[in-house]
Structures are given as C-alpha cells and as structure tokens.
PDB file of C-alpha atoms in Angstrom:
ATOM      1  CA  MET A   1      84.288 119.366  80.677  1.00  0.00           C
ATOM      2  CA  LYS A   2      83.365 120.530  83.742  1.00  0.00           C
ATOM      3  CA  ALA A   3      84.075 117.200  85.258  1.00  0.00           C
ATOM      4  CA  TYR A   4      87.787 117.458  83.815  1.00  0.00           C
ATOM      5  CA  ASP A   5      88.575 120.414  84.984  1.00  0.00           C
ATOM      6  CA  THR A   6      87.222 119.391  88.651  1.00  0.00           C
ATOM      7  CA  LYS A   7      89.494 116.742  88.180  1.00  0.00           C
ATOM      8  CA  LEU A   8      92.212 119.007  87.300  1.00  0.00           C
ATOM      9  CA  LYS A   9      91.729 121.179  90.010  1.00  0.00           C
ATOM     10  CA  TYR A  10      91.954 118.698  92.835  1.00  0.00           C
ATOM     11  CA  THR A  11      95.030 117.294  91.166  1.00  0.00           C
ATOM     12  CA  PHE A  12      96.817 120.463  91.506  1.00  0.00           C
ATOM     13  CA  LEU A  13      95.744 121.186  94.710  1.00  0.00           C
ATOM     14  CA  SER A  14      97.066 117.199  95.728  1.00  0.00           C
ATOM     15  CA  ILE A  15     100.784 118.340  94.048  1.00  0.00           C
ATOM     16  CA  ALA A  16     100.585 121.825  96.047  1.00  0.00           C
ATOM     17  CA  THR A  17      99.841 119.620  99.429  1.00  0.00           C
ATOM     18  CA  VAL A  18     102.958 117.545  98.823  1.00  0.00           C
ATOM     19  CA  ILE A  19     105.052 120.331  97.756  1.00  0.00           C
ATOM     20  CA  ALA A  20     103.868 122.301 100.764  1.00  0.00           C
ATOM     21  CA  PHE A  21     104.786 119.717 103.238  1.00  0.00           C
ATOM     22  CA  LEU A  22     108.140 119.258 101.358  1.00  0.00           C
ATOM     23  CA  LEU A  23     108.943 122.548 101.895  1.00  0.00           C
ATOM     24  CA  LEU A  24     108.105 123.148 105.402  1.00  0.00           C
ATOM     25  CA  TRP A  25     110.173 119.863 106.241  1.00  0.00           C
ATOM     26  CA  GLN A  26     113.406 120.825 104.575  1.00  0.00           C
ATOM     27  CA  LEU A  27     112.528 124.569 106.916  1.00  0.00           C
ATOM     28  CA  LEU A  28     112.335 122.359 109.612  1.00  0.00           C
ATOM     29  CA  ALA A  29     115.534 120.269 108.783  1.00  0.00           C
ATOM     30  CA  VAL A  30     117.613 123.504 108.277  1.00  0.00           C
ATOM     31  CA  THR A  31     116.525 124.831 111.317  1.00  0.00           C
ATOM     32  CA  GLY A  32     117.345 122.101 113.424  1.00  0.00           C
ATOM     33  CA  PHE A  33     114.130 121.296 114.505  1.00  0.00           C
ATOM     34  CA  THR A  34     113.659 117.956 113.073  1.00  0.00           C
ATOM     35  CA  GLY A  35     116.517 116.606 115.255  1.00  0.00           C
ATOM     36  CA  ILE A  36     118.162 113.518 113.606  1.00  0.00           C
ATOM     37  CA  ILE A  37     115.551 113.610 110.603  1.00  0.00           C
ATOM     38  CA  PRO A  38     117.287 114.556 107.411  1.00  0.00           C
ATOM     39  CA  ALA A  39     116.039 117.153 105.217  1.00  0.00           C
ATOM     40  CA  PRO A  40     114.217 115.522 102.118  1.00  0.00           C
ATOM     41  CA  SER A  41     116.893 116.771 100.120  1.00  0.00           C
ATOM     42  CA  VAL A  42     119.293 114.623 101.873  1.00  0.00           C
ATOM     43  CA  VAL A  43     116.618 111.842 101.558  1.00  0.00           C
ATOM     44  CA  PHE A  44     116.175 112.278  97.556  1.00  0.00           C
ATOM     45  CA  ARG A  45     120.039 112.083  96.987  1.00  0.00           C
ATOM     46  CA  THR A  46     119.802 108.760  99.417  1.00  0.00           C
ATOM     47  CA  LEU A  47     117.193 107.723  96.854  1.00  0.00           C
ATOM     48  CA  LEU A  48     119.081 108.218  93.914  1.00  0.00           C
ATOM     49  CA  ASP A  49     122.226 107.178  95.148  1.00  0.00           C
ATOM     50  CA  LYS A  50     120.244 103.835  96.616  1.00  0.00           C
ATOM     51  CA  PHE A  51     119.989 103.103  92.758  1.00  0.00           C
ATOM     52  CA  SER A  52     123.642 102.407  91.731  1.00  0.00           C
ATOM     53  CA  ASN A  53     125.506 102.134  95.583  1.00  0.00           C
ATOM     54  CA  PRO A  54     124.609  98.830  97.208  1.00  0.00           C
ATOM     55  CA  ASN A  55     125.765 100.095 100.839  1.00  0.00           C
ATOM     56  CA  PRO A  56     124.628  99.746 103.253  1.00  0.00           C
ATOM     57  CA  ASP A  57     122.169  96.714 102.647  1.00  0.00           C
ATOM     58  CA  GLY A  58     124.624  95.008 100.276  1.00  0.00           C
ATOM     59  CA  ALA A  59     122.057  95.680  97.631  1.00  0.00           C
ATOM     60  CA  THR A  60     120.706  98.441  94.964  1.00  0.00           C
ATOM     61  CA  LEU A  61     116.928  99.879  95.539  1.00  0.00           C
ATOM     62  CA  LEU A  62     116.334  98.486  91.866  1.00  0.00           C
ATOM     63  CA  LYS A  63     117.174  95.098  93.710  1.00  0.00           C
ATOM     64  CA  ASN A  64     115.377  95.920  96.695  1.00  0.00           C
ATOM     65  CA  ILE A  65     112.305  96.936  95.307  1.00  0.00           C
ATOM     66  CA  VAL A  66     112.362  93.479  92.374  1.00  0.00           C
ATOM     67  CA  ILE A  67     112.466  91.101  95.614  1.00  0.00           C
ATOM     68  CA  SER A  68     109.883  93.182  97.693  1.00  0.00           C
ATOM     69  CA  LEU A  69     107.851  93.158  95.210  1.00  0.00           C
ATOM     70  CA  LYS A  70     108.202  88.888  94.343  1.00  0.00           C
ATOM     71  CA  VAL A  71     107.199  88.720  98.621  1.00  0.00           C
ATOM     72  CA  SER A  72     104.441  91.017  98.598  1.00  0.00           C
ATOM     73  CA  LEU A  73     102.887  89.835  95.708  1.00  0.00           C
ATOM     74  CA  THR A  74     103.045  86.370  96.651  1.00  0.00           C
ATOM     75  CA  GLY A  75     101.538  86.403  99.490  1.00  0.00           C
ATOM     76  CA  LEU A  76      98.848  88.817  98.271  1.00  0.00           C
ATOM     77  CA  LEU A  77      97.763  86.912  95.538  1.00  0.00           C
ATOM     78  CA  LEU A  78      97.319  83.782  97.767  1.00  0.00           C
ATOM     79  CA  GLY A  79      95.444  85.765 100.310  1.00  0.00           C
ATOM     80  CA  ILE A  80      93.048  87.194  97.396  1.00  0.00           C
ATOM     81  CA  GLY A  81      93.172  83.591  95.594  1.00  0.00           C
ATOM     82  CA  ILE A  82      92.334  81.776  98.797  1.00  0.00           C
ATOM     83  CA  GLY A  83      90.364  84.600 100.641  1.00  0.00           C
ATOM     84  CA  VAL A  84      87.857  85.323  97.968  1.00  0.00           C
ATOM     85  CA  PRO A  85      86.423  82.822  96.603  1.00  0.00           C
ATOM     86  CA  LEU A  86      86.088  80.767 100.500  1.00  0.00           C
ATOM     87  CA  GLY A  87      84.840  83.912 101.775  1.00  0.00           C
ATOM     88  CA  TRP A  88      81.988  83.737  99.063  1.00  0.00           C
ATOM     89  CA  LEU A  89      81.302  80.065  99.556  1.00  0.00           C
ATOM     90  CA  MET A  90      81.221  80.603 103.491  1.00  0.00           C
ATOM     91  CA  ALA A  91      78.426  83.547 102.891  1.00  0.00           C
ATOM     92  CA  TRP A  92      75.997  81.665 100.175  1.00  0.00           C
ATOM     93  CA  TYR A  93      76.583  77.869 101.832  1.00  0.00           C
ATOM     94  CA  GLU A  94      75.581  77.175 105.402  1.00  0.00           C
ATOM     95  CA  PRO A  95      77.531  73.578 105.221  1.00  0.00           C
ATOM     96  CA  VAL A  96      81.098  75.483 104.122  1.00  0.00           C
ATOM     97  CA  ASN A  97      80.073  78.209 106.937  1.00  0.00           C
ATOM     98  CA  LYS A  98      79.366  76.025 109.688  1.00  0.00           C
ATOM     99  CA  LEU A  99      82.580  73.629 108.945  1.00  0.00           C
ATOM    100  CA  VAL A 100      85.227  77.202 108.188  1.00  0.00           C
ATOM    101  CA  ARG A 101      84.344  79.783 110.356  1.00  0.00           C
ATOM    102  CA  PRO A 102      85.469  77.896 114.301  1.00  0.00           C
ATOM    103  CA  LEU A 103      88.978  77.650 112.706  1.00  0.00           C
ATOM    104  CA  PHE A 104      88.598  81.081 111.104  1.00  0.00           C
ATOM    105  CA  GLU A 105      87.635  83.169 114.191  1.00  0.00           C
ATOM    106  CA  PHE A 106      90.525  81.274 115.878  1.00  0.00           C
ATOM    107  CA  ILE A 107      92.846  82.493 113.249  1.00  0.00           C
ATOM    108  CA  ARG A 108      91.615  86.077 112.777  1.00  0.00           C
ATOM    109  CA  PRO A 109      92.720  87.474 115.749  1.00  0.00           C
ATOM    110  CA  ILE A 110      96.164  86.223 115.471  1.00  0.00           C
ATOM    111  CA  PRO A 111      98.798  89.150 114.304  1.00  0.00           C
ATOM    112  CA  PRO A 112     100.540  87.953 111.044  1.00  0.00           C
ATOM    113  CA  ILE A 113     104.013  88.565 112.839  1.00  0.00           C
ATOM    114  CA  SER A 114     102.870  86.043 115.387  1.00  0.00           C
ATOM    115  CA  TRP A 115     102.932  83.274 112.765  1.00  0.00           C
ATOM    116  CA  ILE A 116     106.935  84.008 112.417  1.00  0.00           C
ATOM    117  CA  PRO A 117     108.446  80.736 114.439  1.00  0.00           C
ATOM    118  CA  LEU A 118     105.901  78.237 113.178  1.00  0.00           C
ATOM    119  CA  THR A 119     106.343  79.309 109.370  1.00  0.00           C
ATOM    120  CA  ILE A 120     110.174  78.997 110.127  1.00  0.00           C
ATOM    121  CA  LEU A 121     109.359  75.460 111.265  1.00  0.00           C
ATOM    122  CA  TRP A 122     106.787  74.756 108.209  1.00  0.00           C
ATOM    123  CA  VAL A 123     108.661  76.252 105.146  1.00  0.00           C
ATOM    124  CA  GLY A 124     111.939  77.091 106.564  1.00  0.00           C
ATOM    125  CA  ILE A 125     113.410  80.530 105.340  1.00  0.00           C
ATOM    126  CA  GLY A 126     113.208  82.343 101.931  1.00  0.00           C
ATOM    127  CA  LEU A 127     110.892  83.424  99.755  1.00  0.00           C
ATOM    128  CA  GLY A 128     108.407  81.057 100.759  1.00  0.00           C
ATOM    129  CA  ALA A 129     108.014  81.893 104.466  1.00  0.00           C
ATOM    130  CA  LYS A 130     108.174  85.355 103.864  1.00  0.00           C
ATOM    131  CA  ALA A 131     105.209  85.211 101.459  1.00  0.00           C
ATOM    132  CA  MET A 132     102.981  82.942 104.058  1.00  0.00           C
ATOM    133  CA  ILE A 133     103.701  85.921 106.793  1.00  0.00           C
ATOM    134  CA  ILE A 134     102.242  88.273 104.308  1.00  0.00           C
ATOM    135  CA  PHE A 135      99.892  85.763 103.206  1.00  0.00           C
ATOM    136  CA  PHE A 136      97.889  85.663 107.125  1.00  0.00           C
ATOM    137  CA  GLY A 137      98.247  89.400 106.826  1.00  0.00           C
ATOM    138  CA  CYS A 138      95.955  89.636 103.543  1.00  0.00           C
ATOM    139  CA  PHE A 139      93.881  86.441 104.194  1.00  0.00           C
ATOM    140  CA  VAL A 140      91.485  87.863 106.688  1.00  0.00           C
ATOM    141  CA  PRO A 141      90.337  90.991 105.436  1.00  0.00           C
ATOM    142  CA  CYS A 142      89.839  89.167 101.685  1.00  0.00           C
ATOM    143  CA  LEU A 143      87.738  86.777 103.502  1.00  0.00           C
ATOM    144  CA  ILE A 144      85.649  89.166 105.467  1.00  0.00           C
ATOM    145  CA  ASN A 145      84.852  91.166 102.862  1.00  0.00           C
ATOM    146  CA  ALA A 146      83.803  89.073 100.346  1.00  0.00           C
ATOM    147  CA  TYR A 147      81.691  87.060 102.782  1.00  0.00           C
ATOM    148  CA  ALA A 148      80.132  90.820 103.404  1.00  0.00           C
ATOM    149  CA  GLY A 149      79.506  91.173 100.153  1.00  0.00           C
ATOM    150  CA  VAL A 150      77.613  88.086  99.443  1.00  0.00           C
ATOM    151  CA  LYS A 151      75.660  88.153 102.516  1.00  0.00           C
ATOM    152  CA  THR A 152      74.521  92.126 101.722  1.00  0.00           C
ATOM    153  CA  THR A 153      73.273  90.889  98.140  1.00  0.00           C
ATOM    154  CA  ASP A 154      69.523  92.330  97.496  1.00  0.00           C
ATOM    155  CA  GLN A 155      67.225  89.681  98.226  1.00  0.00           C
ATOM    156  CA  THR A 156      65.309  91.263  95.979  1.00  0.00           C
ATOM    157  CA  LEU A 157      67.559  90.123  92.709  1.00  0.00           C
ATOM    158  CA  ILE A 158      68.011  86.872  94.226  1.00  0.00           C
ATOM    159  CA  ASN A 159      64.222  86.167  94.290  1.00  0.00           C
ATOM    160  CA  VAL A 160      63.870  87.581  90.456  1.00  0.00           C
ATOM    161  CA  ALA A 161      66.594  84.970  89.598  1.00  0.00           C
ATOM    162  CA  LYS A 162      64.721  82.167  91.164  1.00  0.00           C
ATOM    163  CA  THR A 163      61.393  83.274  89.992  1.00  0.00           C
ATOM    164  CA  PHE A 164      62.920  82.727  86.362  1.00  0.00           C
ATOM    165  CA  GLY A 165      64.364  79.480  87.312  1.00  0.00           C
ATOM    166  CA  ALA A 166      67.755  80.067  87.896  1.00  0.00           C
ATOM    167  CA  SER A 167      69.498  77.617  90.176  1.00  0.00           C
ATOM    168  CA  ASN A 168      71.075  77.742  93.566  1.00  0.00           C
ATOM    169  CA  PHE A 169      74.985  77.626  92.354  1.00  0.00           C
ATOM    170  CA  THR A 170      73.652  79.869  89.144  1.00  0.00           C
ATOM    171  CA  THR A 171      72.289  82.374  91.333  1.00  0.00           C
ATOM    172  CA  PHE A 172      75.358  82.475  93.489  1.00  0.00           C
ATOM    173  CA  ARG A 173      77.426  82.714  90.285  1.00  0.00           C
ATOM    174  CA  LYS A 174      75.355  85.624  88.193  1.00  0.00           C
ATOM    175  CA  VAL A 175      73.696  87.244  91.412  1.00  0.00           C
ATOM    176  CA  ALA A 176      75.373  87.227  94.247  1.00  0.00           C
ATOM    177  CA  ILE A 177      79.504  87.120  92.987  1.00  0.00           C
ATOM    178  CA  PRO A 178      78.631  90.338  91.018  1.00  0.00           C
ATOM    179  CA  SER A 179      76.741  92.216  93.905  1.00  0.00           C
ATOM    180  CA  SER A 180      79.841  91.181  96.287  1.00  0.00           C
ATOM    181  CA  LEU A 181      82.230  92.771  94.011  1.00  0.00           C
ATOM    182  CA  PRO A 182      82.520  96.166  95.495  1.00  0.00           C
ATOM    183  CA  LEU A 183      82.881  95.141  99.124  1.00  0.00           C
ATOM    184  CA  THR A 184      85.715  92.440  97.720  1.00  0.00           C
ATOM    185  CA  PHE A 185      87.342  95.112  96.038  1.00  0.00           C
ATOM    186  CA  THR A 186      87.734  96.909  99.549  1.00  0.00           C
ATOM    187  CA  GLY A 187      88.659  93.419 101.008  1.00  0.00           C
ATOM    188  CA  MET A 188      91.396  93.469  98.287  1.00  0.00           C
ATOM    189  CA  ARG A 189      92.936  96.781  98.753  1.00  0.00           C
ATOM    190  CA  THR A 190      92.975  96.408 102.394  1.00  0.00           C
ATOM    191  CA  ALA A 191      94.868  93.378 101.949  1.00  0.00           C
ATOM    192  CA  LEU A 192      97.321  95.431  99.745  1.00  0.00           C
ATOM    193  CA  ASN A 193      97.638  97.358 102.629  1.00  0.00           C
ATOM    194  CA  CYS A 194      98.370  94.574 105.140  1.00  0.00           C
ATOM    195  CA  ALA A 195     101.131  93.257 102.351  1.00  0.00           C
ATOM    196  CA  TRP A 196     103.009  96.064 102.472  1.00  0.00           C
ATOM    197  CA  SER A 197     102.518  96.908 106.563  1.00  0.00           C
ATOM    198  CA  THR A 198     104.272  93.222 107.413  1.00  0.00           C
ATOM    199  CA  LEU A 199     106.623  93.530 104.643  1.00  0.00           C
ATOM    200  CA  VAL A 200     109.338  94.591 107.059  1.00  0.00           C
ATOM    201  CA  ALA A 201     108.603  92.074 109.320  1.00  0.00           C
ATOM    202  CA  ALA A 202     108.210  89.233 106.663  1.00  0.00           C
ATOM    203  CA  GLU A 203     111.847  90.725 105.767  1.00  0.00           C
ATOM    204  CA  LEU A 204     113.617  90.024 109.076  1.00  0.00           C
ATOM    205  CA  LEU A 205     113.469  86.161 108.364  1.00  0.00           C
ATOM    206  CA  ALA A 206     117.170  85.863 107.468  1.00  0.00           C
ATOM    207  CA  ALA A 207     116.568  87.990 104.408  1.00  0.00           C
ATOM    208  CA  ASN A 208     119.618  89.377 102.087  1.00  0.00           C
ATOM    209  CA  ALA A 209     117.906  92.189 100.407  1.00  0.00           C
ATOM    210  CA  GLY A 210     114.633  93.927 100.188  1.00  0.00           C
ATOM    211  CA  VAL A 211     112.989  97.065 100.798  1.00  0.00           C
ATOM    212  CA  GLY A 212     112.347  95.692 104.267  1.00  0.00           C
ATOM    213  CA  TYR A 213     115.512  94.822 104.826  1.00  0.00           C
ATOM    214  CA  MET A 214     116.885  98.079 103.829  1.00  0.00           C
ATOM    215  CA  ILE A 215     115.238  99.748 106.036  1.00  0.00           C
ATOM    216  CA  THR A 216     116.330  97.340 109.024  1.00  0.00           C
ATOM    217  CA  MET A 217     120.277  97.715 108.057  1.00  0.00           C
ATOM    218  CA  GLY A 218     119.345 101.468 107.888  1.00  0.00           C
ATOM    219  CA  ARG A 219     118.495 101.347 111.470  1.00  0.00           C
ATOM    220  CA  SER A 220     121.211  99.256 112.540  1.00  0.00           C
ATOM    221  CA  VAL A 221     124.007 101.349 111.116  1.00  0.00           C
ATOM    222  CA  GLY A 222     122.243 104.803 111.896  1.00  0.00           C
ATOM    223  CA  ARG A 223     121.750 105.987 108.151  1.00  0.00           C
ATOM    224  CA  VAL A 224     118.041 107.727 109.644  1.00  0.00           C
ATOM    225  CA  ASP A 225     118.311 108.930 105.675  1.00  0.00           C
ATOM    226  CA  ILE A 226     118.054 105.303 104.510  1.00  0.00           C
ATOM    227  CA  VAL A 227     115.140 104.383 106.812  1.00  0.00           C
ATOM    228  CA  ILE A 228     113.256 107.218 105.719  1.00  0.00           C
ATOM    229  CA  ALA A 229     114.116 106.069 101.930  1.00  0.00           C
ATOM    230  CA  GLY A 230     113.158 102.933 102.036  1.00  0.00           C
ATOM    231  CA  MET A 231     109.780 104.022 103.177  1.00  0.00           C
ATOM    232  CA  ILE A 232     108.989 106.585 100.808  1.00  0.00           C
ATOM    233  CA  THR A 233     109.762 103.721  98.624  1.00  0.00           C
ATOM    234  CA  ILE A 234     107.215 101.322 100.463  1.00  0.00           C
ATOM    235  CA  GLY A 235     104.755 104.167  99.731  1.00  0.00           C
ATOM    236  CA  VAL A 236     105.245 105.359  96.150  1.00  0.00           C
ATOM    237  CA  ILE A 237     104.799 101.613  95.517  1.00  0.00           C
ATOM    238  CA  GLY A 238     101.662 100.842  97.782  1.00  0.00           C
ATOM    239  CA  TYR A 239     100.184 103.852  96.000  1.00  0.00           C
ATOM    240  CA  VAL A 240     100.969 102.956  92.971  1.00  0.00           C
ATOM    241  CA  PHE A 241      98.994  99.773  93.177  1.00  0.00           C
ATOM    242  CA  SER A 242      96.371 101.310  94.787  1.00  0.00           C
ATOM    243  CA  ARG A 243      96.070 103.499  91.886  1.00  0.00           C
ATOM    244  CA  LEU A 244      96.369 100.151  89.509  1.00  0.00           C
ATOM    245  CA  PHE A 245      93.578  98.331  91.964  1.00  0.00           C
ATOM    246  CA  ASP A 246      91.203 101.485  91.413  1.00  0.00           C
ATOM    247  CA  LYS A 247      91.593 101.060  87.500  1.00  0.00           C
ATOM    248  CA  ILE A 248      90.830  97.471  87.701  1.00  0.00           C
ATOM    249  CA  GLU A 249      87.906  97.806  89.713  1.00  0.00           C
ATOM    250  CA  SER A 250      86.339 100.729  87.860  1.00  0.00           C
ATOM    251  CA  ILE A 251      86.609  97.873  84.807  1.00  0.00           C
ATOM    252  CA  VAL A 252      85.476  95.116  86.627  1.00  0.00           C
ATOM    253  CA  VAL A 253      82.518  96.932  88.355  1.00  0.00           C
ATOM    254  CA  LYS A 254      81.546  99.176  85.309  1.00  0.00           C
ATOM    255  CA  TRP A 255      78.030  98.906  86.097  1.00  0.00           C
ATOM    256  CA  ARG A 256      78.159 100.828  89.164  1.00  0.00           C
ATOM    257  CA  THR A 257      79.013 103.799  86.995  1.00  0.00           C
ATOM    258  CA  LEU A 258      75.698 103.268  85.028  1.00  0.00           C
TER     259      LEU A 258
END
C-alpha cells in the first residue's frame, strides 16, 4: 500500500508539473512574450483540427501517424534484429569481433542523415529508403549495448556453467545473453529515441505524408502551430513506446526484481 501511495504521489506530481508548464506557456503567449510561438490552446485546437483537416500537408494527423509509425518501426526493428544479435556474437566470439569491428568502427561515427544520398542510389525513394536511414541510427546503440551487456557478464556465472559441463554455446545462450538483457534493453530504448529523432530527416526523402513531412510543410508555410503540433505528436508517441519498452523489459528481465 505504501508503494502504491508513493507511486500515486509521483503521478500527481508529474501531472501538476505538466499543467504548470502549460499554464506558464499560455500566460507568456497571451502577454506576447513568446513572439510567434502560439499559445498551447491554439496548438491544441490545431491538433484537433488535423484529425479531419488535411491542410497544409495533404493528410490528416491520423494518416501521418500511421505512415510515420510504419517507417520508424521498420527501421527500429531492423536495427534491433541485426544490431542486438551481432553485438552478442561480437562480444562472445572473438573471430566475429575481429571480422566485424573494423567495419563497425568506420560506420559508427557517421551521422544517419549522411547516408541519405547513398540510400537513394541503393533503394530509391519510398518506405525502404526512409526505414534504412532510421536503421543506421538504431543499429549502432543496439550493437554497442548488446556487446557491453555480454562483456560485463559475471565471470563467476560463466565458470559455474562450465563446471557443470555446459558447452561454450550453451553458456552463451543461457548465461551471457540473459545477463546482457538489462543493457540490451537500454540500447533498444536509445534506438527508439534515435528512430524518432531521425524521422523528420528520413521523411525529407520525397515524402508526401508523415509527421516529419507535416512538420516540414508547416515550417515552409509559416504555420508554427503545425510544427509544434507535430513535435508534440512525436513526443507523445515516443513516450508511449518508451513505457511499452519498460513493460516488456519488466516481463523479460523479471529476475531483476526477485
């Protein structure tokens, strides 16, 4: 009961902080202190209007969200599906590490948006191109954290497994991978943030819909309310997925709470 009361208290505190921020923003906007930045009430009306009004970007908010989710989740899942297993293998098998590391160290410092020209040449424009840009942003943190998770596995656990006759692969599968999951999930959460942060750049690739495209069109026509509405939409969706990752982690890595 005490833990529940503490959680409820912090929930109310978080809500109060958001309300206080919105009230301060509204006050500053009404007094003209924020300049061209509209009041939150105006942004809220714009958000409601975008559910039925396709202007100025040619699509409703719901359509933009669906398209952006398709792009971002495709890139994110590719980054997780390739980066995490590869990070595990590099950390456990030295030949794989020797083979992959030089190329990875070359790719790692390159910003995702730098791949845009090559991506257009490789896969053209469309969903594949945008997803690939997001993939490059998600792949790196997934691999790094999965690698670090395996490398920080308690050597005592490895020795115990080997003492009981476990093979190298069995030790990797039943000891190293489970031990790496907390850091691996940290990498996936970082990748989720990267997916949304590169979304706007990815949707510059001849897009005709999407939240990033909506923001770009809002900027081009001087609709600051559209820009902020798009930013809020990305923030809310990102928050929802972050909470979803927390829930999945609590289920998969439930032994941490035992």
